CSV table of C-alpha atoms and ligand atoms in Angstrom, one decimal:
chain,number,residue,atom,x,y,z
A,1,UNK,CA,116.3,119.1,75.5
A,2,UNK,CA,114.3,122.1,76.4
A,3,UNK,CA,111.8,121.3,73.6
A,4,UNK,CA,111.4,118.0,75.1
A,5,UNK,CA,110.9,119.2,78.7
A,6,UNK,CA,108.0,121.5,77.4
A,7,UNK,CA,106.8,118.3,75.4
A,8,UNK,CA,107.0,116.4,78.7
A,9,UNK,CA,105.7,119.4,80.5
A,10,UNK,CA,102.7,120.0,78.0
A,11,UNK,CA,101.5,116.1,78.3
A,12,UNK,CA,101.5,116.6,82.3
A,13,UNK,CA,99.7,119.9,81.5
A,14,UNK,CA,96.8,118.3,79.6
A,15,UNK,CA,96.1,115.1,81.7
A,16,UNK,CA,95.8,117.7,84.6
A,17,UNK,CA,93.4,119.0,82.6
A,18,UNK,CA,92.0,115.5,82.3
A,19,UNK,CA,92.2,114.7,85.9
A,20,UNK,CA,89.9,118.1,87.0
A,21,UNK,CA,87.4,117.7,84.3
A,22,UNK,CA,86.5,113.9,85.4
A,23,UNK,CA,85.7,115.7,89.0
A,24,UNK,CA,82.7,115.1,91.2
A,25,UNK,CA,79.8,116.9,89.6
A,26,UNK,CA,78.8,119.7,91.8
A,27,UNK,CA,75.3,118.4,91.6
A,28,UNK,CA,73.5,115.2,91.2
A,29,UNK,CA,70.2,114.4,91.0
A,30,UNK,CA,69.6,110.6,90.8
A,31,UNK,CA,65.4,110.1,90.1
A,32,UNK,CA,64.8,106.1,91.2
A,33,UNK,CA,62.1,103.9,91.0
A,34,UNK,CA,62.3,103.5,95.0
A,35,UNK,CA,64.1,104.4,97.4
A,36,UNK,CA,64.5,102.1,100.6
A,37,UNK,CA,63.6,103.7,104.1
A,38,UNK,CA,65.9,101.4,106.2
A,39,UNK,CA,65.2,103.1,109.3
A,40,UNK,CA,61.1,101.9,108.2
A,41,UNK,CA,61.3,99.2,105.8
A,42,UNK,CA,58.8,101.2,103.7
A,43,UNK,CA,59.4,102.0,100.0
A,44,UNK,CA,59.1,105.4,98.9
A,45,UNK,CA,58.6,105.4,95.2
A,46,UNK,CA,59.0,107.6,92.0
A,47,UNK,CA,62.2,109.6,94.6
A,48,UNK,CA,64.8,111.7,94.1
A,49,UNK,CA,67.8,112.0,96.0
A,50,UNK,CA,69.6,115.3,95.5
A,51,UNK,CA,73.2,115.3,95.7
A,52,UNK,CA,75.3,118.9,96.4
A,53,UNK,CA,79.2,118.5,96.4
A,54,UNK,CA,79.2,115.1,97.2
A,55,UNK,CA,76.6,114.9,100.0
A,56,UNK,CA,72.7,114.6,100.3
A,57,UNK,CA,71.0,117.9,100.5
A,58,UNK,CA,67.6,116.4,100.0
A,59,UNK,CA,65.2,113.5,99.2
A,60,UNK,CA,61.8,113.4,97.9
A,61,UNK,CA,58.9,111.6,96.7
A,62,UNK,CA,56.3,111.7,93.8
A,63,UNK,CA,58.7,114.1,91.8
A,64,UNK,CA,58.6,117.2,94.2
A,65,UNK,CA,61.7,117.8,93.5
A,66,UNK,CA,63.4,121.4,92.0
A,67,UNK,CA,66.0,120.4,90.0
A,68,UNK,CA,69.0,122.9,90.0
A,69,UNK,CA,69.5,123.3,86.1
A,70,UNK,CA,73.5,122.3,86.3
A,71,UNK,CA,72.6,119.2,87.6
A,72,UNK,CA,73.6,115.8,86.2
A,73,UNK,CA,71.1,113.4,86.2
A,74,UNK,CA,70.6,110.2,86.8
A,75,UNK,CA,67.9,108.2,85.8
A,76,UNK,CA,67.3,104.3,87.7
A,77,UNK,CA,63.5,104.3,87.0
A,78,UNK,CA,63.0,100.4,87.5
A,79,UNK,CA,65.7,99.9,90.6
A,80,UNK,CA,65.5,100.5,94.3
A,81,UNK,CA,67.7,102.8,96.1
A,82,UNK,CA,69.1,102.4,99.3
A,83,UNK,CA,72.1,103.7,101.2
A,84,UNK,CA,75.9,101.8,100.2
A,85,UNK,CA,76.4,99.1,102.7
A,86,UNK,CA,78.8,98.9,105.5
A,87,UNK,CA,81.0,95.8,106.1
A,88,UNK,CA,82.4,95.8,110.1
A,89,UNK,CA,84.9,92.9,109.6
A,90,UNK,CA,86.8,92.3,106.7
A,91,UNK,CA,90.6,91.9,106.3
A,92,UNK,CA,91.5,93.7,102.8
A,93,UNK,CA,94.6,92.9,102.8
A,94,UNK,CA,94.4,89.2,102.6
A,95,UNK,CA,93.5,86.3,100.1
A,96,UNK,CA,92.3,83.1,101.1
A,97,UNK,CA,95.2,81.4,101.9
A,98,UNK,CA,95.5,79.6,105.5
A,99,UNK,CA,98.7,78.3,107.8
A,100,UNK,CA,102.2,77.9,105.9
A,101,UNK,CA,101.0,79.5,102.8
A,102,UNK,CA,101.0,82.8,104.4
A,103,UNK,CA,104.2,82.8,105.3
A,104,UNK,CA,105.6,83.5,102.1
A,105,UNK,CA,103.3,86.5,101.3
A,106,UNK,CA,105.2,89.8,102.2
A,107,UNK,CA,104.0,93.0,104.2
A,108,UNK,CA,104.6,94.9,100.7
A,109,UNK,CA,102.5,92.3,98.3
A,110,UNK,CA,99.8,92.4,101.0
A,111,UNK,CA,99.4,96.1,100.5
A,112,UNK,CA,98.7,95.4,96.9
A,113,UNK,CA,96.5,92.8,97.0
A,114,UNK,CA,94.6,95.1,99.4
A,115,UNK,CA,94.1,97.6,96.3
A,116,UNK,CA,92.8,94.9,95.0
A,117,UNK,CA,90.3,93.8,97.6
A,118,UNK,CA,88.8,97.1,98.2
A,119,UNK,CA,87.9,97.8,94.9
A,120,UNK,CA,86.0,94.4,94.4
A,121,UNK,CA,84.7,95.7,97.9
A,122,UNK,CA,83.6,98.8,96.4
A,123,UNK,CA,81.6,97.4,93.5
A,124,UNK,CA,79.9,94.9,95.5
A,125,UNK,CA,78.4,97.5,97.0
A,126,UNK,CA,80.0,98.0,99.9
A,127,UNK,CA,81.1,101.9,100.3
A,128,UNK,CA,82.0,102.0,104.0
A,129,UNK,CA,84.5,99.1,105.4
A,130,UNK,CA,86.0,98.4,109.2
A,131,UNK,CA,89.4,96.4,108.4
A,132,UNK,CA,89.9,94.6,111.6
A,133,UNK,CA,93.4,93.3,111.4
A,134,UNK,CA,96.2,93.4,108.9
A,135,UNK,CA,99.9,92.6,108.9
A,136,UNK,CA,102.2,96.3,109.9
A,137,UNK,CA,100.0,98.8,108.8
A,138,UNK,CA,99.3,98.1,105.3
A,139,UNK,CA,95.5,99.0,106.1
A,140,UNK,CA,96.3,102.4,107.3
A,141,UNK,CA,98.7,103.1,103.9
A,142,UNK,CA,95.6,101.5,101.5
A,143,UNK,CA,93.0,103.7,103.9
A,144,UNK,CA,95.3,106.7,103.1
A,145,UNK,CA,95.7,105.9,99.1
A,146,UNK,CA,92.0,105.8,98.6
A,147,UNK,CA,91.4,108.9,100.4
A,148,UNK,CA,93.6,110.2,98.5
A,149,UNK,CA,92.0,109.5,95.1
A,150,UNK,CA,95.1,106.9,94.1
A,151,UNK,CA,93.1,103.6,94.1
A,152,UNK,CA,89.4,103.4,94.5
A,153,UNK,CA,88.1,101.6,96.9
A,154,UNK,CA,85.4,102.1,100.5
A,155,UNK,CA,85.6,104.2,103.2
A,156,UNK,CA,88.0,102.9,105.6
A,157,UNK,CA,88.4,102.5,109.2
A,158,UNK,CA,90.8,100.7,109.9
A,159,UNK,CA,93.2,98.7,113.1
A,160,UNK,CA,96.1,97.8,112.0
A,161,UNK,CA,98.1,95.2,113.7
A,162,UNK,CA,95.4,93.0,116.3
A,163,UNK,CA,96.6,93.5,120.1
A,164,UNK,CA,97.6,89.5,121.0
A,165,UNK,CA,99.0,87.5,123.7
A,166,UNK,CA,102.2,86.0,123.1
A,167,UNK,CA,101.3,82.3,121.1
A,168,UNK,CA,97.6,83.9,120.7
A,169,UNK,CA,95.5,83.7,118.1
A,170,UNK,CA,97.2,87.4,116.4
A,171,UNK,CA,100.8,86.1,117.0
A,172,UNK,CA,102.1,83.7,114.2
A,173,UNK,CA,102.6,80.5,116.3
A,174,UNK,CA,104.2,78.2,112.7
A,175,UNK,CA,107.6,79.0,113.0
A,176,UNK,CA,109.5,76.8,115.7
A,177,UNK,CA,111.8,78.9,118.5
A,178,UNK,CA,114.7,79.9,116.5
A,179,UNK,CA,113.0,82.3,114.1
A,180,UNK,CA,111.7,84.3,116.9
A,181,UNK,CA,108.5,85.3,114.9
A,182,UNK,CA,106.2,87.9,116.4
A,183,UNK,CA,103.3,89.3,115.0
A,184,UNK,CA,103.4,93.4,115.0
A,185,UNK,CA,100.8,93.6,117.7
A,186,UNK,CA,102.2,91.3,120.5
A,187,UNK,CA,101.4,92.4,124.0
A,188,UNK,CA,101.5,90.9,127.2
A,189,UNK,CA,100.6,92.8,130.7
A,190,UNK,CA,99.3,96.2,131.3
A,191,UNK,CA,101.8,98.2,130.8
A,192,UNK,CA,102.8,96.8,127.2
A,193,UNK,CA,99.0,96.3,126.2
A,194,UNK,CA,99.2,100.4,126.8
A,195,UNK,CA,102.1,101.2,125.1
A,196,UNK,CA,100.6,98.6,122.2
A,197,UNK,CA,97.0,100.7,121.7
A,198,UNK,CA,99.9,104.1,121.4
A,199,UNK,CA,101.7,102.6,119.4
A,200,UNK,CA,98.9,101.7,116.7
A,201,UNK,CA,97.7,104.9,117.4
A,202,UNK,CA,100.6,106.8,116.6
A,203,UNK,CA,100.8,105.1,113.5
A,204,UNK,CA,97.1,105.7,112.3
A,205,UNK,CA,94.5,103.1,114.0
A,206,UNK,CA,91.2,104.4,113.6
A,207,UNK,CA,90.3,101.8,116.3
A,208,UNK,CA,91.9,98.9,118.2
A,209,UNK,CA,91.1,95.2,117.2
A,210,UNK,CA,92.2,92.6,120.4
A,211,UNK,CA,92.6,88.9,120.0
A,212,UNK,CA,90.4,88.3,123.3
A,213,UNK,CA,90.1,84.3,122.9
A,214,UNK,CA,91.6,81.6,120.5
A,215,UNK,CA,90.5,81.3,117.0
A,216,UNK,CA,90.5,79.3,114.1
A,217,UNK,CA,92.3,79.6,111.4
A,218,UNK,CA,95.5,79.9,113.9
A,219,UNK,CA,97.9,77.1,115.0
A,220,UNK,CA,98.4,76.0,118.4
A,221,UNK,CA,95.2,77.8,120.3
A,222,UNK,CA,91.5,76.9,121.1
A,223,UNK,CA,89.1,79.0,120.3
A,224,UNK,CA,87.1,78.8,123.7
A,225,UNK,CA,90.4,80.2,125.9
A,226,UNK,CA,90.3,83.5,127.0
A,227,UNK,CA,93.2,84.9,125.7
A,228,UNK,CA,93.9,88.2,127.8
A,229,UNK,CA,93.3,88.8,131.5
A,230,UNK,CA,90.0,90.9,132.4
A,231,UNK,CA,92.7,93.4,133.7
A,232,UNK,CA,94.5,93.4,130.4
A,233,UNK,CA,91.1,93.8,128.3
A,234,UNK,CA,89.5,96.7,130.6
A,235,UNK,CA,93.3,98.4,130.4
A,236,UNK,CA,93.0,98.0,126.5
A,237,UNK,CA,89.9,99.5,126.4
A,238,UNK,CA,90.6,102.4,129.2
A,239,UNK,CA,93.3,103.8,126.9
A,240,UNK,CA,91.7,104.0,123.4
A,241,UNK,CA,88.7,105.3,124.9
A,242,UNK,CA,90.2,108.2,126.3
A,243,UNK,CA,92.0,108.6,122.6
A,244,UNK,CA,88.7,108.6,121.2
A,245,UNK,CA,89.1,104.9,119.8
A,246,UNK,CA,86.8,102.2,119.8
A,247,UNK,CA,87.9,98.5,120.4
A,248,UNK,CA,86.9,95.5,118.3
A,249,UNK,CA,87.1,92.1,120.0
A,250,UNK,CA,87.6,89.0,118.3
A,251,UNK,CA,86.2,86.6,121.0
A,252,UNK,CA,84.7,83.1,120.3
A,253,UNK,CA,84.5,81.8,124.0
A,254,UNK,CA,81.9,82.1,126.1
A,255,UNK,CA,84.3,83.6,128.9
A,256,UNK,CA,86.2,85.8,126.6
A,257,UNK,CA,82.8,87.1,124.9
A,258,UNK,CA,81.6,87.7,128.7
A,259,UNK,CA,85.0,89.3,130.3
A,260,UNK,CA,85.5,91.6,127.0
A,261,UNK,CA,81.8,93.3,127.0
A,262,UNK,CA,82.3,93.9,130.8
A,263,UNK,CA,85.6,95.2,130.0
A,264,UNK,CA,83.7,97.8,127.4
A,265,UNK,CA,84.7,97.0,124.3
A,266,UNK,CA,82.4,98.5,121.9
A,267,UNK,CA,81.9,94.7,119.8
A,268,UNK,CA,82.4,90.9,120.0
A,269,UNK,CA,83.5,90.1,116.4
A,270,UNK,CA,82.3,86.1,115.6
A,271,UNK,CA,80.5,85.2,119.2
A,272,UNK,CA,80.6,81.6,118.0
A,273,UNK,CA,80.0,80.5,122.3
A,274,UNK,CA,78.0,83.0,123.2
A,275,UNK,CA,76.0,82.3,125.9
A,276,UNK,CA,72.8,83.9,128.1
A,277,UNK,CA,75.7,85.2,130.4
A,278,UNK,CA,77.8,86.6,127.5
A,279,UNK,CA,74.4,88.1,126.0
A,280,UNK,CA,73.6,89.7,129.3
A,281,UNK,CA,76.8,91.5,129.7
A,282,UNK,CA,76.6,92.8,126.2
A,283,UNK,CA,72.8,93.9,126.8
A,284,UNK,CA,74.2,95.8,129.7
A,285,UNK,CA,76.9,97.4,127.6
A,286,UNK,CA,75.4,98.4,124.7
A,287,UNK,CA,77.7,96.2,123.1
A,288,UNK,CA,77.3,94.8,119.2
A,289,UNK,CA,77.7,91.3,117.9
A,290,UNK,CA,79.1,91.3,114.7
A,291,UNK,CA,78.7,87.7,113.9
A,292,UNK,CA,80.6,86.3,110.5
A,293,UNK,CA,78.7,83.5,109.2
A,294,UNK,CA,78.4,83.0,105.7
A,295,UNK,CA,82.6,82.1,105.7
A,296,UNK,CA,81.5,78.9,107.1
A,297,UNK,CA,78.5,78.3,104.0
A,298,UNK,CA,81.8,79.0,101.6
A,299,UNK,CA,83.9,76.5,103.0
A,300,UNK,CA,82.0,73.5,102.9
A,301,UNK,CA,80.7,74.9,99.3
A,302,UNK,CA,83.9,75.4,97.8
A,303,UNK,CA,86.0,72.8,99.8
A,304,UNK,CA,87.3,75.1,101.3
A,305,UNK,CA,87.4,72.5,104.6
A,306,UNK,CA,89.7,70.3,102.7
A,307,UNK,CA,92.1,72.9,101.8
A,308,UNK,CA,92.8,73.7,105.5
A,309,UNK,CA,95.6,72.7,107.2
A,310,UNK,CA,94.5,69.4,109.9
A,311,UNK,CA,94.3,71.0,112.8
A,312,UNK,CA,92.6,74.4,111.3
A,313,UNK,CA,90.2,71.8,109.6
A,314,UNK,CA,89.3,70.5,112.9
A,315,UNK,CA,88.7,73.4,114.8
A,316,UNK,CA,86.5,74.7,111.9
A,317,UNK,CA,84.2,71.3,111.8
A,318,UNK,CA,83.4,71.5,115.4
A,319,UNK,CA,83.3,76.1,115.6
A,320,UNK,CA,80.9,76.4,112.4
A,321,UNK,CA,77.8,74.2,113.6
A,322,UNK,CA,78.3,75.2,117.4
A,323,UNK,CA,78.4,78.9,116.0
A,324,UNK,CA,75.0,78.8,114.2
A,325,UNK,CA,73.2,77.6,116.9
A,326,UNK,CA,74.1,80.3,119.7
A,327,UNK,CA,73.8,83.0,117.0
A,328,UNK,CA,71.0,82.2,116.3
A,329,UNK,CA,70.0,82.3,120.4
A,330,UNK,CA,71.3,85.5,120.6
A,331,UNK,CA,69.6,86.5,117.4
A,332,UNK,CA,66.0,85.9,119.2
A,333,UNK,CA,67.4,87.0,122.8
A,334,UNK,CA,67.8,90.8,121.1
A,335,UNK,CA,71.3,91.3,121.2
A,336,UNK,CA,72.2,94.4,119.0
A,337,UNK,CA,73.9,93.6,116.3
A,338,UNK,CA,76.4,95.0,113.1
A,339,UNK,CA,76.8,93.5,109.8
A,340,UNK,CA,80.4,91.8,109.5
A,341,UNK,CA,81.9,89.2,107.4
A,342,UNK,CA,85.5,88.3,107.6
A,343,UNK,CA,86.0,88.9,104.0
A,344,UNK,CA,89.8,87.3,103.3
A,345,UNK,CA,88.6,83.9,104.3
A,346,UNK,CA,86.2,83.6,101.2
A,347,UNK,CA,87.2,86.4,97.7
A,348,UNK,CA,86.4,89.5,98.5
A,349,UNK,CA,83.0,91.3,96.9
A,350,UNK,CA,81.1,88.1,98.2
A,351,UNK,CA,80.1,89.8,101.2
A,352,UNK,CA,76.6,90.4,100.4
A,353,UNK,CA,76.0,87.0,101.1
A,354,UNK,CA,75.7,87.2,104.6
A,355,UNK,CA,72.7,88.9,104.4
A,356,UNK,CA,71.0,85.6,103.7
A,357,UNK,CA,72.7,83.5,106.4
A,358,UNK,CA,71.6,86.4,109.3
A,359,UNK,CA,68.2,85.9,108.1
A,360,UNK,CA,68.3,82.2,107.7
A,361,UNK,CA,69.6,82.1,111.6
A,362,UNK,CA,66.5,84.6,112.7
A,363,UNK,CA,66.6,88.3,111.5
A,364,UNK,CA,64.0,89.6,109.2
A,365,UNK,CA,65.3,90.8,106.2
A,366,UNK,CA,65.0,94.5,107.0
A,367,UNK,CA,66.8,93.8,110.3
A,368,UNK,CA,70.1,92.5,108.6
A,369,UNK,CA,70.0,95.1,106.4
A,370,UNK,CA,69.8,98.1,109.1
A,371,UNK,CA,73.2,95.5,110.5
A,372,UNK,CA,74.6,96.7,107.5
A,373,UNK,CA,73.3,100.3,107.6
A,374,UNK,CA,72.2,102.3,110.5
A,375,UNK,CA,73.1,100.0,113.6
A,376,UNK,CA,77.4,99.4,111.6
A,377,UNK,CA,77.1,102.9,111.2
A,378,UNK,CA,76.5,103.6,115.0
A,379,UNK,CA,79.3,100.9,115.8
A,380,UNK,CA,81.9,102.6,113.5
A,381,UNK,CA,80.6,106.2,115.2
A,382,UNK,CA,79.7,107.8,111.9
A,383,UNK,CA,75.8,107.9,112.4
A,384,UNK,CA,74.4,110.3,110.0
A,385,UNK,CA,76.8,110.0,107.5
A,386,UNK,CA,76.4,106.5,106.3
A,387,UNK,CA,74.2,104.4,106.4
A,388,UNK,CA,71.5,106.4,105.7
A,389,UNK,CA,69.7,108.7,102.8
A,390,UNK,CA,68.9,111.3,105.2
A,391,UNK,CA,70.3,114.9,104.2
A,392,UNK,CA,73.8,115.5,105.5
A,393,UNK,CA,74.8,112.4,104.7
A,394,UNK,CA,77.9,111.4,102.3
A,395,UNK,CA,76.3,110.3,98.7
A,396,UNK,CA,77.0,106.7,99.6
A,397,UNK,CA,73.9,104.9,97.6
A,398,UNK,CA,73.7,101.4,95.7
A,399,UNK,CA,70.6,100.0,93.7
A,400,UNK,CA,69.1,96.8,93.1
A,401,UNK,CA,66.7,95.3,91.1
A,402,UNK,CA,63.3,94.4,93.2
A,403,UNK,CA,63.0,95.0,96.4
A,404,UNK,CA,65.4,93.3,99.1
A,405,UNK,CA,62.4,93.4,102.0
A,406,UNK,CA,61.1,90.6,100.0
A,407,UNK,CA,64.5,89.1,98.6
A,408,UNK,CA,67.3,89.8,100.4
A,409,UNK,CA,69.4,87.9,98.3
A,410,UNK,CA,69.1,90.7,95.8
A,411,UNK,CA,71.4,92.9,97.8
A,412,UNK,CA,74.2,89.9,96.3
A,413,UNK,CA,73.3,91.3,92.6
A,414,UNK,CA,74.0,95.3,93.4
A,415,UNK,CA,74.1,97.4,89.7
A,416,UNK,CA,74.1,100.7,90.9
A,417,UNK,CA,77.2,101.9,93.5
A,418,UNK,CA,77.8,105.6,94.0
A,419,UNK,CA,80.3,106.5,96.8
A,420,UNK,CA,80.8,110.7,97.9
A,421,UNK,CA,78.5,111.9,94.8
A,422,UNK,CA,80.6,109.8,92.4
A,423,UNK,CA,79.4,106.7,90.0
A,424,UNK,CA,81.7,103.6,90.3
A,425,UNK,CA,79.0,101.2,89.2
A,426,UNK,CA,76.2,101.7,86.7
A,427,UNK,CA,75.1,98.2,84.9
A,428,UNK,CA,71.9,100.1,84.3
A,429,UNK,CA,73.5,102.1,81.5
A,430,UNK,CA,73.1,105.7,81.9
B,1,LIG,ZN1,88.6,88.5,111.1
């Protein structure tokens, strides 16, 4: 018995061992073809980005660079650098599955599927995400398991359950009276909209998402009603900003957009109705649009219409079109805006894709990319440590062939991925 406990006791021993040797090289140097300026658009070639305990300490052109001689190297001499991408909006732990299928998907499973998500997430390219809505708190548990090392996946910020109004678009409104089902973050009035934001907060929000009009993909609701009151919204907002939370609204009418960037809310998530009333208020604010547009591309590309539910379907048909057109008006009116993509109604690790729709609707290439880079990174309140190359920030880089000024499509074909100083992608090959 003893002999088999030092066996036992051994094995744990050596993969210990294991575990502490595969650790984070103290320094990398990673010597690229390019590297992306996406504060400038310019290209600076022949770089090197040195990498000390998983941050940047420096970068620099033309092979400047003094190599410290424990370094590993890395060596990407035909591919351009840039910083990991950021994703505001996605819903990890979800599949595409719409209406009654849902129902039979439990809190537990949708922690595991989220394991899933964020490490297709992870080697698209994306090494900073905002989940913005998931059933309990199963975002805050898969945020904590990939800090901890247990799964890989992004950086996480996350809301766990979506402040709604009772029958909103964040309640679940398929279940007829006697079931009495209510979503996790069902509020209604001040008082309960306060004790909702300390509630999530007490169980590990990062932020606060709120359901401010109808949606979509939700029974019994219209996507242009305002959901909550103005009172409700600026009572939301007053108590996670003074915990040191930002608030994420889901809003696609024109009202709702309006009343929840006067109420503060640091984003409208989707904006499908915005109008020059709605992009006034959020000029005012400071407020970003994070606009979700290639979901609608996916569904008429992959049937996705079809597979909807009737009513869903409908309320797709007529959002989708109307949606394009007003983005792209608040596109050309100058409305700040953060790279988002409500990964969960398409597969996860497709979210690159939206770079081409945003530019499609009216951003130049290097402006959705800075979405996805320095302006998300000033939305999720982590400037200067994604986002960005620049020295103090995390080792958070991905490489692409070309040059995605040019062909931002590229951005959909990342090979390189590198999150805290660590590889998880090389299809380069060394
Ligand atoms: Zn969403």
């Amino acid at each position: 018995m003893q002999r088999l406990f030092r066996v036992v006791l051994g094995t744990a021993l050596c993969s210990l061992a294991l575990a502490a040797t595969a650790q984070t090289p103290r320094h990398v140097v990673v010597h690229a073809g390019r590297i992306l300026d996406v504060k400038s658009g310019k290209l600076l070639p022949d770089a090197t980005l040195e990498i000390e305990d998983g941050k940047i300490v420096g970068v620099t052109g033309a092979g400047k660079a003094s190599i410290p001689a424990d370094a590993v190297r890395i060596e990407l001499p035909n591919a351009t650098l840039l910083p990991g991408l950021i994703d505001a909006h996605t819903h990890l732990t979800m599949d595409p599955r719409f209406g009654y299928e849902t129902l039979a998907i439990s809190v537990p499973r949708q922690s595991l599927t989220g394991a899933k998500n964020a490490r297709l997430t992870l080697l698209a390219g994306f090494t900073t995400v905002r989940n913005v809505g998931a059933a309990d708190f199963t975002d805050v548990a898969l945020r904590d398991a990939i800090n901890a090392g247990d799964v890989p996946g992004p950086r996480l910020l996350v809301s766990g359950p979506p402040l709604s109004i009772t029958g909103g678009h964040c309640d679940n409104n398929m279940l007829p009276f006697e079931y009495h089902a209510t979503e996790a973050g069902v509020a209604d009035g001040i008082a309960a909209v306060e004790h909702k934001v300390r509630e999530n907060i007490k169980y590990g929000s990062d932020l606060i998402k709120v359901c401010a009009t109808g949606g979509v993909l939700s029974l019994g609701d219209n996507p242009q009603h305002s959901q909550y009151s103005r009172e409700e919204l600026e009572a939301i907002v007053a108590d996670a900003h003074r915990l040191g939370r930002k608030v994420a609204a889901h809003a696609h009418g024109a009202e709702g957009i309006r009343w929840a960037a006067e109420a503060g809310v640091d984003s409208i998530e989707h904006g499908s109705y915005i109008d020059d009333a709605g992009i006034a208020a959020m000029k005012q604010h400071g407020t970003y649009l994070v606009p979700t547009l290639y979901l609608g591309d996916w569904m008429i590309e992959n049937a996705g219409l079809a597979h909807l539910p009737p009513p869903l379907r409908a309320k797709a048909q007529e959002v989708i079109p109307a949606a394009r057109k007003n983005i792209a008006h608040a596109f050309a009116s100058g409305v700040k805006v953060a790279f988002g993509t409500d990964a969960a109604v398409y597969p996860h690790g497709l979210n690159a894709h939206e770079f081409a729709v945003m530019v499609k609707l009216g951003l130049t290439p290097l402006e959705a990319i800075q979405a996805a880079t320095v302006n998300a990174a000033d939305l999720l309140g982590w400037s200067g440590k994604v986002g960005t190359l620049d020295p103090g920030a995390w080792a958070d880089l991905i490489a692409v062939d070309g040059d995605p000024i040019k062909d931002v499509t590229t951005l959909e074909r990342v090979k390189f991925v590198m999150k805290g100083g660590e590889v998880v992608r090389n299809d380069y090959g060394k």
